């Protein structure tokens, strides 16, 4: 910045509407910076608002000498539903032999809310399966509970991690009752102090350090599966 190098620590990441600037402001006595990104996850209906606070730049640690260098289809219509499962594991130093570790509390609150069950309405990306083209039931609005194959379904996930012992919290999606939907892992990224990692089974593991309290909001993007159907012979 004008020839100077500054360091900021991310303190808050929020998903907001494109015209919502209420999260930005000046806090007296604080040295903060805010960043507004565009089209998170490729969905042009939300923005990511990132806030950071000024921190000292640490002295670089000397490197050891021995370190080597190194559109949517339209064959399927279905009601939208999704469930979330949370599991948690505390970090124990040791468990005595022959003694099972008791189930550990997650110390996390979670809420899931639907943002939209279809995107592109009113644009050239709108699904063909709608009332205007003679389809009923049709995907006529972004909140009618109907999604066409290949279209996107958006959910908002809010997680509140309470200060406690170090632990991991796993988030996964149970789509057994919604086989017409498939989920991604775009929501799995780290917060200010809580880190996140994608697992082989498609779940996300959040690692919470001891004593850390943090709230994160994530946008979940699901997609209606593109499925071909056999038409009856005429």
PDB file of C-alpha atoms in Angstrom:
ATOM      1  CA  UNK A   1       0.000   0.000   0.000  1.00  0.00           C
ATOM      2  CA  UNK A   2       1.796   3.158  -1.261  1.00  0.00           C
ATOM      3  CA  UNK A   3       5.132   1.411  -0.921  1.00  0.00           C
ATOM      4  CA  UNK A   4       4.385  -0.077   2.504  1.00  0.00           C
ATOM      5  CA  UNK A   5       3.676  -3.701   3.393  1.00  0.00           C
ATOM      6  CA  UNK A   6       0.844  -4.187   5.871  1.00  0.00           C
ATOM      7  CA  UNK A   7      -0.585  -7.354   7.404  1.00  0.00           C
ATOM      8  CA  UNK A   8      -4.216  -7.968   8.305  1.00  0.00           C
ATOM      9  CA  UNK A   9      -5.858 -10.924  10.030  1.00  0.00           C
ATOM     10  CA  UNK A  10      -9.269 -11.984   8.734  1.00  0.00           C
ATOM     11  CA  UNK A  11     -11.859 -11.543  11.481  1.00  0.00           C
ATOM     12  CA  UNK A  12     -15.137 -11.988   9.632  1.00  0.00           C
ATOM     13  CA  UNK A  13     -16.438 -13.463   6.374  1.00  0.00           C
ATOM     14  CA  UNK A  14     -20.096 -13.054   5.454  1.00  0.00           C
ATOM     15  CA  UNK A  15     -22.312 -13.876   2.484  1.00  0.00           C
ATOM     16  CA  UNK A  16     -24.367 -10.771   1.631  1.00  0.00           C
ATOM     17  CA  UNK A  17     -26.678  -9.455  -1.061  1.00  0.00           C
ATOM     18  CA  UNK A  18     -24.973  -7.401  -3.795  1.00  0.00           C
ATOM     19  CA  UNK A  19     -26.570  -4.154  -2.568  1.00  0.00           C
ATOM     20  CA  UNK A  20     -26.123  -4.770   1.178  1.00  0.00           C
ATOM     21  CA  UNK A  21     -23.394  -2.514   2.556  1.00  0.00           C
ATOM     22  CA  UNK A  22     -24.611  -2.515   6.162  1.00  0.00           C
ATOM     23  CA  UNK A  23     -21.687  -4.688   7.283  1.00  0.00           C
ATOM     24  CA  UNK A  24     -19.182  -2.010   6.289  1.00  0.00           C
ATOM     25  CA  UNK A  25     -18.384   0.897   8.565  1.00  0.00           C
ATOM     26  CA  UNK A  26     -15.687   2.716  10.485  1.00  0.00           C
ATOM     27  CA  UNK A  27     -14.952   1.577  14.049  1.00  0.00           C
ATOM     28  CA  UNK A  28     -13.210   4.334  15.996  1.00  0.00           C
ATOM     29  CA  UNK A  29      -9.783   3.317  17.239  1.00  0.00           C
ATOM     30  CA  UNK A  30      -9.539   0.231  15.015  1.00  0.00           C
ATOM     31  CA  UNK A  31      -7.296  -0.306  12.001  1.00  0.00           C
ATOM     32  CA  UNK A  32      -9.434  -2.498   9.753  1.00  0.00           C
ATOM     33  CA  UNK A  33      -9.789  -3.214   6.067  1.00  0.00           C
ATOM     34  CA  UNK A  34     -12.793  -4.621   4.196  1.00  0.00           C
ATOM     35  CA  UNK A  35     -12.912  -6.507   0.915  1.00  0.00           C
ATOM     36  CA  UNK A  36     -15.987  -7.152  -1.220  1.00  0.00           C
ATOM     37  CA  UNK A  37     -15.620 -10.046  -3.637  1.00  0.00           C
ATOM     38  CA  UNK A  38     -17.835 -10.868  -6.590  1.00  0.00           C
ATOM     39  CA  UNK A  39     -19.764 -14.004  -7.585  1.00  0.00           C
ATOM     40  CA  UNK A  40     -18.758 -16.491  -4.858  1.00  0.00           C
ATOM     41  CA  UNK A  41     -18.888 -20.066  -6.161  1.00  0.00           C
ATOM     42  CA  UNK A  42     -19.855 -18.734  -9.582  1.00  0.00           C
ATOM     43  CA  UNK A  43     -23.334 -17.731  -8.400  1.00  0.00           C
ATOM     44  CA  UNK A  44     -24.048 -14.120  -9.359  1.00  0.00           C
ATOM     45  CA  UNK A  45     -26.613 -13.488  -6.616  1.00  0.00           C
ATOM     46  CA  UNK A  46     -24.341 -13.111  -3.585  1.00  0.00           C
ATOM     47  CA  UNK A  47     -21.142 -11.433  -2.484  1.00  0.00           C
ATOM     48  CA  UNK A  48     -18.507 -12.272   0.119  1.00  0.00           C
ATOM     49  CA  UNK A  49     -17.711  -9.470   2.562  1.00  0.00           C
ATOM     50  CA  UNK A  50     -14.317 -10.029   4.203  1.00  0.00           C
ATOM     51  CA  UNK A  51     -13.110  -7.905   7.144  1.00  0.00           C
ATOM     52  CA  UNK A  52      -9.606  -7.936   8.632  1.00  0.00           C
ATOM     53  CA  UNK A  53      -7.782  -6.141  11.432  1.00  0.00           C
ATOM     54  CA  UNK A  54      -4.239  -4.798  11.316  1.00  0.00           C
ATOM     55  CA  UNK A  55      -1.582  -7.015  12.888  1.00  0.00           C
ATOM     56  CA  UNK A  56       2.179  -6.799  13.189  1.00  0.00           C
ATOM     57  CA  UNK A  57       4.211  -8.512  10.513  1.00  0.00           C
ATOM     58  CA  UNK A  58       6.112 -11.362  12.189  1.00  0.00           C
ATOM     59  CA  UNK A  59       9.820 -11.759  11.564  1.00  0.00           C
ATOM     60  CA  UNK A  60      10.368 -14.561   9.038  1.00  0.00           C
ATOM     61  CA  UNK A  61      11.667 -17.727  10.624  1.00  0.00           C
ATOM     62  CA  UNK A  62      15.033 -18.864   9.239  1.00  0.00           C
ATOM     63  CA  UNK A  63      14.716 -21.851   6.941  1.00  0.00           C
ATOM     64  CA  UNK A  64      16.653 -24.965   7.986  1.00  0.00           C
ATOM     65  CA  UNK A  65      19.552 -25.846   5.723  1.00  0.00           C
ATOM     66  CA  UNK A  66      18.366 -29.410   5.103  1.00  0.00           C
ATOM     67  CA  UNK A  67      14.904 -28.590   3.731  1.00  0.00           C
ATOM     68  CA  UNK A  68      14.704 -29.769   0.073  1.00  0.00           C
ATOM     69  CA  UNK A  69      13.229 -27.363  -2.502  1.00  0.00           C
ATOM     70  CA  UNK A  70      10.629 -28.425  -3.717  1.00  0.00           C
ATOM     71  CA  UNK A  71     -27.751 -25.073 -18.998  1.00  0.00           C
ATOM     72  CA  UNK A  72     -29.517 -26.689 -17.212  1.00  0.00           C
ATOM     73  CA  UNK A  73     -31.215 -29.789 -18.504  1.00  0.00           C
ATOM     74  CA  UNK A  74     -34.982 -30.040 -18.189  1.00  0.00           C
ATOM     75  CA  UNK A  75     -35.912 -33.684 -17.858  1.00  0.00           C
ATOM     76  CA  UNK A  76     -36.599 -33.759 -14.152  1.00  0.00           C
ATOM     77  CA  UNK A  77     -38.844 -31.829 -11.807  1.00  0.00           C
ATOM     78  CA  UNK A  78     -38.775 -32.465  -8.083  1.00  0.00           C
ATOM     79  CA  UNK A  79     -39.489 -30.894  -4.724  1.00  0.00           C
ATOM     80  CA  UNK A  80     -36.388 -29.662  -2.947  1.00  0.00           C
ATOM     81  CA  UNK A  81     -35.206 -30.998   0.395  1.00  0.00           C
ATOM     82  CA  UNK A  82     -31.884 -31.482   2.129  1.00  0.00           C
ATOM     83  CA  UNK A  83     -30.691 -32.552   5.563  1.00  0.00           C
ATOM     84  CA  UNK A  84     -27.470 -31.822   7.392  1.00  0.00           C
ATOM     85  CA  UNK A  85     -25.575 -34.016   9.824  1.00  0.00           C
ATOM     86  CA  UNK A  86     -23.004 -32.746  12.330  1.00  0.00           C
ATOM     87  CA  UNK A  87     -20.544 -34.968  14.141  1.00  0.00           C
ATOM     88  CA  UNK A  88     -17.792 -33.838  16.488  1.00  0.00           C
ATOM     89  CA  UNK A  89     -14.675 -35.347  17.998  1.00  0.00           C
ATOM     90  CA  UNK A  90     -12.729 -33.878  20.899  1.00  0.00           C
ATOM     91  CA  UNK A  91      -8.946 -33.999  20.796  1.00  0.00           C
ATOM     92  CA  UNK A  92      -7.763 -36.229  23.667  1.00  0.00           C
ATOM     93  CA  UNK A  93      -4.151 -36.650  24.714  1.00  0.00           C
ATOM     94  CA  UNK A  94      -4.713 -40.333  25.488  1.00  0.00           C
ATOM     95  CA  UNK A  95      -7.442 -42.840  26.242  1.00  0.00           C
ATOM     96  CA  UNK A  96      -6.606 -45.610  28.756  1.00  0.00           C
ATOM     97  CA  UNK A  97      -6.573 -49.098  27.291  1.00  0.00           C
ATOM     98  CA  UNK A  98      -9.877 -50.893  27.618  1.00  0.00           C
ATOM     99  CA  UNK A  99     -11.784 -47.672  28.235  1.00  0.00           C
ATOM    100  CA  UNK A 100     -14.001 -46.245  25.516  1.00  0.00           C
ATOM    101  CA  UNK A 101     -13.975 -42.492  25.016  1.00  0.00           C
ATOM    102  CA  UNK A 102     -17.348 -40.949  25.807  1.00  0.00           C
ATOM    103  CA  UNK A 103     -19.203 -39.160  23.031  1.00  0.00           C
ATOM    104  CA  UNK A 104     -17.975 -35.583  23.015  1.00  0.00           C
ATOM    105  CA  UNK A 105     -20.220 -32.554  22.630  1.00  0.00           C
ATOM    106  CA  UNK A 106     -19.649 -30.495  19.511  1.00  0.00           C
ATOM    107  CA  UNK A 107     -19.994 -27.100  21.221  1.00  0.00           C
ATOM    108  CA  UNK A 108     -21.367 -25.729  17.977  1.00  0.00           C
ATOM    109  CA  UNK A 109     -24.740 -24.365  16.909  1.00  0.00           C
ATOM    110  CA  UNK A 110     -25.947 -24.841  13.347  1.00  0.00           C
ATOM    111  CA  UNK A 111     -28.827 -23.510  11.306  1.00  0.00           C
ATOM    112  CA  UNK A 112     -29.723 -24.233   7.695  1.00  0.00           C
ATOM    113  CA  UNK A 113     -32.021 -22.058   5.606  1.00  0.00           C
ATOM    114  CA  UNK A 114     -33.004 -22.175   1.954  1.00  0.00           C
ATOM    115  CA  UNK A 115     -31.998 -19.154  -0.122  1.00  0.00           C
ATOM    116  CA  UNK A 116     -33.363 -20.219  -3.505  1.00  0.00           C
ATOM    117  CA  UNK A 117     -34.467 -23.416  -5.233  1.00  0.00           C
ATOM    118  CA  UNK A 118     -33.649 -22.250  -8.740  1.00  0.00           C
ATOM    119  CA  UNK A 119     -31.428 -19.640 -10.351  1.00  0.00           C
ATOM    120  CA  UNK A 120     -31.550 -17.654 -13.557  1.00  0.00           C
ATOM    121  CA  UNK A 121     -35.206 -16.618 -13.298  1.00  0.00           C
ATOM    122  CA  UNK A 122     -35.892 -13.569 -15.434  1.00  0.00           C
ATOM    123  CA  UNK A 123     -32.674 -14.029 -17.425  1.00  0.00           C
ATOM    124  CA  UNK A 124     -31.589 -15.972 -20.490  1.00  0.00           C
ATOM    125  CA  UNK A 125     -30.454 -18.753 -18.128  1.00  0.00           C
ATOM    126  CA  UNK A 126     -33.995 -19.417 -16.908  1.00  0.00           C
ATOM    127  CA  UNK A 127     -35.089 -23.013 -17.148  1.00  0.00           C
ATOM    128  CA  UNK A 128     -37.305 -23.958 -20.088  1.00  0.00           C
ATOM    129  CA  UNK A 129     -39.582 -25.994 -17.826  1.00  0.00           C
ATOM    130  CA  UNK A 130     -42.016 -23.322 -16.655  1.00  0.00           C
ATOM    131  CA  UNK A 131     -45.627 -22.283 -17.078  1.00  0.00           C
ATOM    132  CA  UNK A 132     -44.772 -19.825 -19.854  1.00  0.00           C
ATOM    133  CA  UNK A 133     -43.697 -22.775 -21.996  1.00  0.00           C
ATOM    134  CA  UNK A 134     -46.700 -24.916 -21.109  1.00  0.00           C
ATOM    135  CA  UNK A 135     -45.259 -26.908 -18.219  1.00  0.00           C
ATOM    136  CA  UNK A 136     -47.210 -27.426 -15.007  1.00  0.00           C
ATOM    137  CA  UNK A 137     -45.796 -28.331 -12.551  1.00  0.00           C
ATOM    138  CA  UNK A 138     -43.057 -25.942 -13.692  1.00  0.00           C
ATOM    139  CA  UNK A 139     -40.087 -24.208 -12.144  1.00  0.00           C
ATOM    140  CA  UNK A 140     -41.710 -20.776 -12.239  1.00  0.00           C
ATOM    141  CA  UNK A 141     -39.880 -18.873  -9.501  1.00  0.00           C
ATOM    142  CA  UNK A 142     -36.755 -19.137  -7.347  1.00  0.00           C
ATOM    143  CA  UNK A 143     -38.765 -20.076  -4.265  1.00  0.00           C
ATOM    144  CA  UNK A 144     -41.610 -22.323  -5.447  1.00  0.00           C
ATOM    145  CA  UNK A 145     -40.132 -25.566  -4.073  1.00  0.00           C
ATOM    146  CA  UNK A 146     -39.484 -26.942  -7.566  1.00  0.00           C
ATOM    147  CA  UNK A 147     -36.133 -27.256  -9.317  1.00  0.00           C
ATOM    148  CA  UNK A 148     -35.393 -28.476 -12.812  1.00  0.00           C
ATOM    149  CA  UNK A 149     -32.605 -30.845 -13.682  1.00  0.00           C
ATOM    150  CA  UNK A 150     -29.248 -29.104 -13.935  1.00  0.00           C
ATOM    151  CA  UNK A 151     -30.382 -26.018 -12.028  1.00  0.00           C
ATOM    152  CA  UNK A 152     -28.886 -24.771  -8.763  1.00  0.00           C
ATOM    153  CA  UNK A 153     -30.342 -24.885  -5.252  1.00  0.00           C
ATOM    154  CA  UNK A 154     -28.852 -22.517  -2.683  1.00  0.00           C
ATOM    155  CA  UNK A 155     -28.809 -22.933   1.101  1.00  0.00           C
ATOM    156  CA  UNK A 156     -27.232 -20.814   3.833  1.00  0.00           C
ATOM    157  CA  UNK A 157     -25.378 -22.586   6.630  1.00  0.00           C
ATOM    158  CA  UNK A 158     -24.608 -20.676   9.837  1.00  0.00           C
ATOM    159  CA  UNK A 159     -22.209 -22.294  12.299  1.00  0.00           C
ATOM    160  CA  UNK A 160     -21.397 -20.890  15.736  1.00  0.00           C
ATOM    161  CA  UNK A 161     -18.381 -22.463  17.433  1.00  0.00           C
ATOM    162  CA  UNK A 162     -18.293 -21.998  21.226  1.00  0.00           C
ATOM    163  CA  UNK A 163     -15.004 -21.591  23.079  1.00  0.00           C
ATOM    164  CA  UNK A 164     -14.082 -25.037  24.422  1.00  0.00           C
ATOM    165  CA  UNK A 165     -11.375 -27.665  24.117  1.00  0.00           C
ATOM    166  CA  UNK A 166      -9.687 -28.269  20.789  1.00  0.00           C
ATOM    167  CA  UNK A 167     -11.897 -30.401  18.572  1.00  0.00           C
ATOM    168  CA  UNK A 168     -12.980 -31.208  15.037  1.00  0.00           C
ATOM    169  CA  UNK A 169     -16.520 -30.833  13.694  1.00  0.00           C
ATOM    170  CA  UNK A 170     -17.589 -32.722  10.579  1.00  0.00           C
ATOM    171  CA  UNK A 171     -20.372 -31.392   8.338  1.00  0.00           C
ATOM    172  CA  UNK A 172     -21.937 -33.651   5.741  1.00  0.00           C
ATOM    173  CA  UNK A 173     -25.118 -33.634   3.679  1.00  0.00           C
ATOM    174  CA  UNK A 174     -27.655 -36.419   3.824  1.00  0.00           C
ATOM    175  CA  UNK A 175     -29.257 -36.530   0.389  1.00  0.00           C
ATOM    176  CA  UNK A 176     -30.818 -39.973   0.814  1.00  0.00           C
ATOM    177  CA  UNK A 177     -34.293 -38.431   0.627  1.00  0.00           C
ATOM    178  CA  UNK A 178     -33.307 -36.182  -2.287  1.00  0.00           C
ATOM    179  CA  UNK A 179     -31.533 -38.447  -4.808  1.00  0.00           C
ATOM    180  CA  UNK A 180     -32.231 -35.907  -7.549  1.00  0.00           C
ATOM    181  CA  UNK A 181     -29.745 -33.481  -5.939  1.00  0.00           C
ATOM    182  CA  UNK A 182     -25.972 -33.586  -5.778  1.00  0.00           C
ATOM    183  CA  UNK A 183     -23.786 -31.437  -3.554  1.00  0.00           C
ATOM    184  CA  UNK A 184     -20.345 -29.902  -3.818  1.00  0.00           C
ATOM    185  CA  UNK A 185     -17.733 -28.812  -1.313  1.00  0.00           C
ATOM    186  CA  UNK A 186     -17.485 -25.108  -2.209  1.00  0.00           C
ATOM    187  CA  UNK A 187     -18.633 -24.250   1.321  1.00  0.00           C
ATOM    188  CA  UNK A 188     -15.595 -25.931   2.880  1.00  0.00           C
ATOM    189  CA  UNK A 189     -13.062 -23.190   3.512  1.00  0.00           C
ATOM    190  CA  UNK A 190     -11.390 -21.781   6.608  1.00  0.00           C
ATOM    191  CA  UNK A 191     -12.548 -18.891   8.743  1.00  0.00           C
ATOM    192  CA  UNK A 192     -10.474 -16.474  10.801  1.00  0.00           C
ATOM    193  CA  UNK A 193      -9.142 -19.098  13.232  1.00  0.00           C
ATOM    194  CA  UNK A 194     -11.194 -22.193  12.477  1.00  0.00           C
ATOM    195  CA  UNK A 195      -9.667 -24.170   9.616  1.00  0.00           C
ATOM    196  CA  UNK A 196     -11.525 -26.416   7.172  1.00  0.00           C
ATOM    197  CA  UNK A 197     -10.547 -29.369   5.006  1.00  0.00           C
ATOM    198  CA  UNK A 198     -12.463 -31.401   2.422  1.00  0.00           C
ATOM    199  CA  UNK A 199     -12.661 -35.142   3.109  1.00  0.00           C
ATOM    200  CA  UNK A 200     -12.676 -38.020   0.634  1.00  0.00           C
ATOM    201  CA  UNK A 201     -16.331 -38.757   1.431  1.00  0.00           C
ATOM    202  CA  UNK A 202     -17.368 -35.214   0.451  1.00  0.00           C
ATOM    203  CA  UNK A 203     -17.783 -33.987   4.011  1.00  0.00           C
ATOM    204  CA  UNK A 204     -16.018 -30.983   5.533  1.00  0.00           C
ATOM    205  CA  UNK A 205     -14.028 -31.125   8.763  1.00  0.00           C
ATOM    206  CA  UNK A 206     -13.659 -27.886  10.721  1.00  0.00           C
ATOM    207  CA  UNK A 207     -10.743 -27.853  13.165  1.00  0.00           C
ATOM    208  CA  UNK A 208     -11.427 -25.594  16.161  1.00  0.00           C
ATOM    209  CA  UNK A 209      -8.442 -24.599  18.343  1.00  0.00           C
ATOM    210  CA  UNK A 210      -8.838 -24.566  22.118  1.00  0.00           C
ATOM    211  CA  UNK A 211     -10.582 -21.482  23.462  1.00  0.00           C
ATOM    212  CA  UNK A 212     -11.660 -20.173  20.056  1.00  0.00           C
ATOM    213  CA  UNK A 213     -15.162 -18.772  19.573  1.00  0.00           C
ATOM    214  CA  UNK A 214     -16.119 -17.987  15.992  1.00  0.00           C
ATOM    215  CA  UNK A 215     -19.199 -17.747  13.791  1.00  0.00           C
ATOM    216  CA  UNK A 216     -19.115 -18.536  10.082  1.00  0.00           C
ATOM    217  CA  UNK A 217     -21.715 -18.385   7.327  1.00  0.00           C
ATOM    218  CA  UNK A 218     -21.410 -20.538   4.243  1.00  0.00           C
ATOM    219  CA  UNK A 219     -23.453 -20.763   1.058  1.00  0.00           C
ATOM    220  CA  UNK A 220     -24.275 -24.312   0.024  1.00  0.00           C
ATOM    221  CA  UNK A 221     -24.685 -24.987  -3.685  1.00  0.00           C
ATOM    222  CA  UNK A 222     -26.611 -28.097  -4.714  1.00  0.00           C
ATOM    223  CA  UNK A 223     -27.469 -29.058  -8.281  1.00  0.00           C
ATOM    224  CA  UNK A 224     -30.400 -30.948  -9.725  1.00  0.00           C
ATOM    225  CA  UNK A 225     -29.049 -34.088 -11.365  1.00  0.00           C
ATOM    226  CA  UNK A 226     -29.320 -34.247 -15.146  1.00  0.00           C
ATOM    227  CA  UNK A 227     -31.315 -37.412 -15.758  1.00  0.00           C
ATOM    228  CA  UNK A 228     -32.543 -38.821 -19.023  1.00  0.00           C
ATOM    229  CA  UNK A 229     -35.941 -40.520 -19.133  1.00  0.00           C
ATOM    230  CA  UNK A 230     -37.361 -42.945 -21.640  1.00  0.00           C
ATOM    231  CA  UNK A 231     -40.381 -41.599 -23.516  1.00  0.00           C
ATOM    232  CA  UNK A 232     -43.216 -44.049 -24.245  1.00  0.00           C
ATOM    233  CA  UNK A 233     -43.475 -45.263 -27.809  1.00  0.00           C
ATOM    234  CA  UNK A 234     -46.126 -43.458 -29.852  1.00  0.00           C
TER     235      UNK A 234
END
